[in-house]
Every structure is written in structure tokens, then in C-alpha cells.
Amino acid sequence: MVQIVNNKLFEGLSPQELMDATYEASKNFQIRAFYEAKDEILEAGKYGEQEFYEILDAMIDAETERKLVLEHLKGKEPLFLGEIADLIKEFPPDNVIRDVIYLKEQGYVEELIEVKTKMVTKKIKGEEKEVEVKEYFYRYQVKDLESDFVEHHFEPVSIVYDAGACCQCGWCAAICPVNAIEVDADTLKIHDDVCMKCGLCFTVCPRSFSIDQMNEAIKKLDMSLNWSAKIGAYIGTYSGSTKNNEIMKVRQDGGVVTTIAEYLLEKKLVDAVIAVQHSKLLWKPEPVIIDDVKDLYKTAGTKYANSPSLSIIDQAKKYENIAFVGVPCMMKALEKGALFPSGLPFFKNIKYKIGLFCMESFPYEGIIQLAKEQFDKDINDLTKMNIGGGKFIIRLKSGEQLDVPLKEVQKYARDSCHYCEDLTSDYADFSVGSIGSQDGWSSVITRNKEADDIYNEIVKNGEIESKSLTEVKPGFFLVQKIGGIKRNKCKDPYDKIKNPSE
Ligand SMILES: Cc1cc2nc3c(=O)[nH]c(=O)nc-3n(C[C@H](O)[C@H](O)[C@H](O)COP(=O)(O)OP(=O)(O)OC[C@H]3O[C@@H](n4cnc5c(N)ncnc54)[C@H](O)[C@@H]3O)c2cc1C
Ligand code: SF4
Ligand code: SF4
Ligand code: SF4
């Protein structure tokens, strides 16, 4: 099964070095499981023969690179990810950083966390106070491995689900090469008779292992990006409102998501958009593939129940380029699938990611209960739900608007959302939410130059009215503040998955 690696990344290495690394890579359990299940994979029909070999080749290349990075790191003192990327010049720095994080999960590398405290001056209720803050420093070093060390095997994602950490994003079901996983909004099932134990679902799952340190280190390599520990990397921050009258009638906040999606479709930058519409049951969302602009408006508006939207991505393979709208956990899932295990995305047609802000979502049953218990209303009487100004707000068919404090509805939210640290979709291209902007406006964060150019082009075309988020009230300050609160109160899912009994 070992192939001769003919990747330009390996130019300059001696044939012996490359052969040794490729030999080590060929022992990797994921590569073996994938290769040995070739017939079952082709029979399942998700990946054709050419794709099968593309994925296999990419996995072998990436594993070979990791084994070479591991050799470089042996005997070195604990180093920051940025220092490691500087040290190993043979590969692009973002590859090296990605490799170190995967080597950690494979059991070769240890993460050493140093905690320092410092005093800072903060304004609390109008008064300046000295408060103690903790700073965390992450360094990485190759472990002292016993001679009988065996690389970690990744279990199927039932361990994530059983630990109560699964956010039902649906990504594992979309990528599973033999269609062994079924995910809906509330449950996840793995068909053991079909599963070939490749662990690819674990690799790409947003809850399996952390990529936060990797993300920060990689984003900080790009000097054109601004960095915030609370909301991630960004180019621009805006407050926007659609100028399209039809979108105004159906939008949640500023109608920015639907306007961006419409622009992408109309300019043929994508052939389809994956978004969410009401299913036959009002307020129970269902993911939908939209390839005709006229169908886009039925997706506008927030449905607060969870939609496992990523589970249908493989059904959009016929489109050359697609955009995906989803919540932050889904953006992280897509990022992991693009970086691991090989740096070759499972679905290469995902061109733009439009991420929503999200504090929590609810089970559909929870939404019904919330309407009944908090407002004494049937869910079918509601025409809009919204979160704003610390309140959960509903609008009724009669036009009447009712609200309760947000803290009263938090008990209906999904438990797995307590493991979520991301408010603003750190891993999206465009992030859009209501926090920070006035009613009828959306806060917008562009995460890279292309997204920023597109947003500003839409504004220039007169389709969105836009202001700087730093110039509106409550603005960027509040987005950062709530982003930081969500990060701080998030429970760590990773320990729970590794030690389910604790
Ligand atoms: C579960 C959930 C929780 C949220 N929580 C917050 C919050 O705490 N703070 C905040 O500032 N913003 C939150 N938002 C985002 C906010 O509600 C708006 O979606 C955002 O401001 C965009 O508004 P818009 O008018 O530009 O979107 P629109 O133009 O109205 O488009 C809305 C888009 O959202 C998509 N969508 C609707 N429901 C879902 C769903 N369940 N899953 C995935 N996609 C969906 C639709 O497909 C559509 O493309 C949340 C969104 C969701 C889905
Ligand atoms: S369920 Fe997971 S481990 Fe099993 S075949 Fe699918 S991706 Fe591989
Ligand atoms: S990939 Fe998504 S649906 Fe699958 S186990 Fe992980 S969180 Fe759950
Ligand atoms: S809070 Fe996090 S886990 Fe829950 S739906 Fe929102 S992004 Fe997903």
C-alpha cells in the first residue's frame, strides 16, 4: 500500500529520509483502515474511485510530513507553536503548526500549559479597579516515548455523543466514507456492522479535540489580520442593514445573511447555498440546498431549534461551488475537515462559510415548552422569535410582542451548547449576528480579505447600508465583551470525552 510520495513539499529531502518517513506513515491506522475498506467505500457511493485515491494520497502525504516534523522536534525543549514553525523551514509554517496539533492527538507530543497572573486596571460599574487576570502559555514538546508506544487510535464519534458533548452538527455523517452514521437534530447513531473504524469522524468533529491554539498561531502568521482573543481573527467589523424591501419583510435582523447569499448566487460566485427553512412543523428547522435565488427568501429569519445542516453537504456535490450558512460549531467542523487529517477538504466545493453568532440553541421540544410555559402560547401562533437586550422576545400573528428575561429561557437550551466557546463563528468567512447593532441591523465581521472585498462590493452596489461597528452603539465593544463571557463560561468537552466517568 505504500506509495512513492511525489509531492513538491518533499523536494530537497534525501531519498532515505523520505522512504523512512513514508514507511512510518504507512503504519498509520487511519490510512490502513481507509485503504483496506476501498471496496466498501466505493460501494457506499459517496466518494468515487478518483476521489478515493485523492483522499488516500493526501492522507499519506500529510502523515509523511507529520513523521518528518516529529523527527525535527525530537530532543527539543518545549516550544511555542510559532517557534516550531520558525524552526522547521522544510514545510509551510501553517502545515507545521497543524502537524504539531495532530501529533499531540496521536500521542507523540505533549502540550505544556504555563499559567501566569498579572494585575490589570478595569472599569467596573464606572469605577476603576485593579483585578487579577490569568494568562496561559502553551508550549509543545515530543514525549519521552516507551519502545512499545502505539500511536493513538481515534474511536468513532459515539464517544463524543455518549459524553453529551455532540452539538448535532451532522458533519461526521456527511464525511463518513461508508455512510455508517445517522444524525438528526437530537440523536446520533453509528451502524457498527458498517463502520470500518477509520476514526475520520472523530478527526473532523468540532468536539473531539481543540484546535484553538492552532487557529491563533496560524492566524497570527498573517499580518493583514487583526486578532482578538474573544472573537478571533478579522479584517473588518461593520453594522449593516439590507436595502432590499423583500428581504426586509422576512429578515431576522439586518437581512445581511440573505443579501450576501443572494449576491453570491446572482454573481455566480456560487451555484448553491445551504441554509435552513421551516420544515412541515413550523419552527422545526430543516436544512435545504437553494440553487435558485427566488427560493432564498424562505430561508431568512432565525429558527432557534438546532438544524443538523452539515449532514446534507454531500448531497450538494453536483455543484461546483457552494456557500454554507450555519452556527459557530458548524464553522469549526468545516475548518477541521479542511485541515485534518490531510489538508485536503472532504468536499472541495465549499467556497464560502457564512457563520451566525450563537449563544445557544434549543431542542425543538424545548422551543414548544418555552412558548407554552413562559408565554402560555402555542408555537404555531408565533411569527418571530428574537434575542435582544437581554430578553427573549416573541411576536404573535396578531402583531403583539411579548418578552421574558433571557435567563428565564436558558433552562430550555441544549446541554451540549454549554461546551461551546465560540459566539461569533471564528472559523467563518463572514460572521453575522445581532449583538452590537441596533434593531433592524446586523453586526458583520469579515474574516479574510476576499470576504471583506465581497461585503464592501455589496455595500458599494447599494444592496446593504453599512457603518463601522466601532461607530455604532453598543457596537464592537459589546460583541467582544459577550464573546469573552461565552469563552470564559464554556465547559471543556475534551476532558469529558477522554475521561467519561469523571
Ligand atoms: C440558533 C441560533 C442562535 C443565535 N443566537 C444569537 C445570539 O445569541 N446573539 C446574536 O447576536 N445572534 C444570534 N443568532 C444570529 C441571529 O439570530 C441572526 O441569524 C443574525 O443576526 C443574522 O440576521 P440576518 O437578518 O442578517 O439574517 P437573515 O437574512 O434573516 O438570514 C438568516 C439566516 O439564518 C439561517 N438560519 C436560521 N435558523 C438557523 C438554524 N437553526 N441553524 C442554522 N442556520 C439558520 C437561515 O438559513 C438564513 O440563511 C443566532 C442564530 C441562530 C440560528
Ligand atoms: S463511523 Fe467514523 S469510524 Fe466508522 S467508518 Fe464512519 S467515519 Fe470511520
Ligand atoms: S461531528 Fe457533529 S454531529 Fe458528529 S459527533 Fe461531532 S458534534 Fe456530533
Ligand atoms: S451554542 Fe455552540 S454548540 Fe450550541 S448551537 Fe450555537 S454554535 Fe452550536
GROMACS .gro file of C-alpha atoms in nm, residues 16 118 142 193 322 380 407:
model
    7
   16GLN     CA    1   1.636   0.772   0.259
  118LYS     CA    2  -0.099   3.975   3.628
  142VAL     CA    3   0.788   1.545   2.196
  193ASP     CA    4  -2.183  -0.353   1.124
  322ILE     CA    5  -2.143   2.631  -0.267
  380ASN     CA    6  -4.798   2.791   1.577
  407LYS     CA    7  -3.210   3.398   3.194
   0.00000   0.00000   0.00000
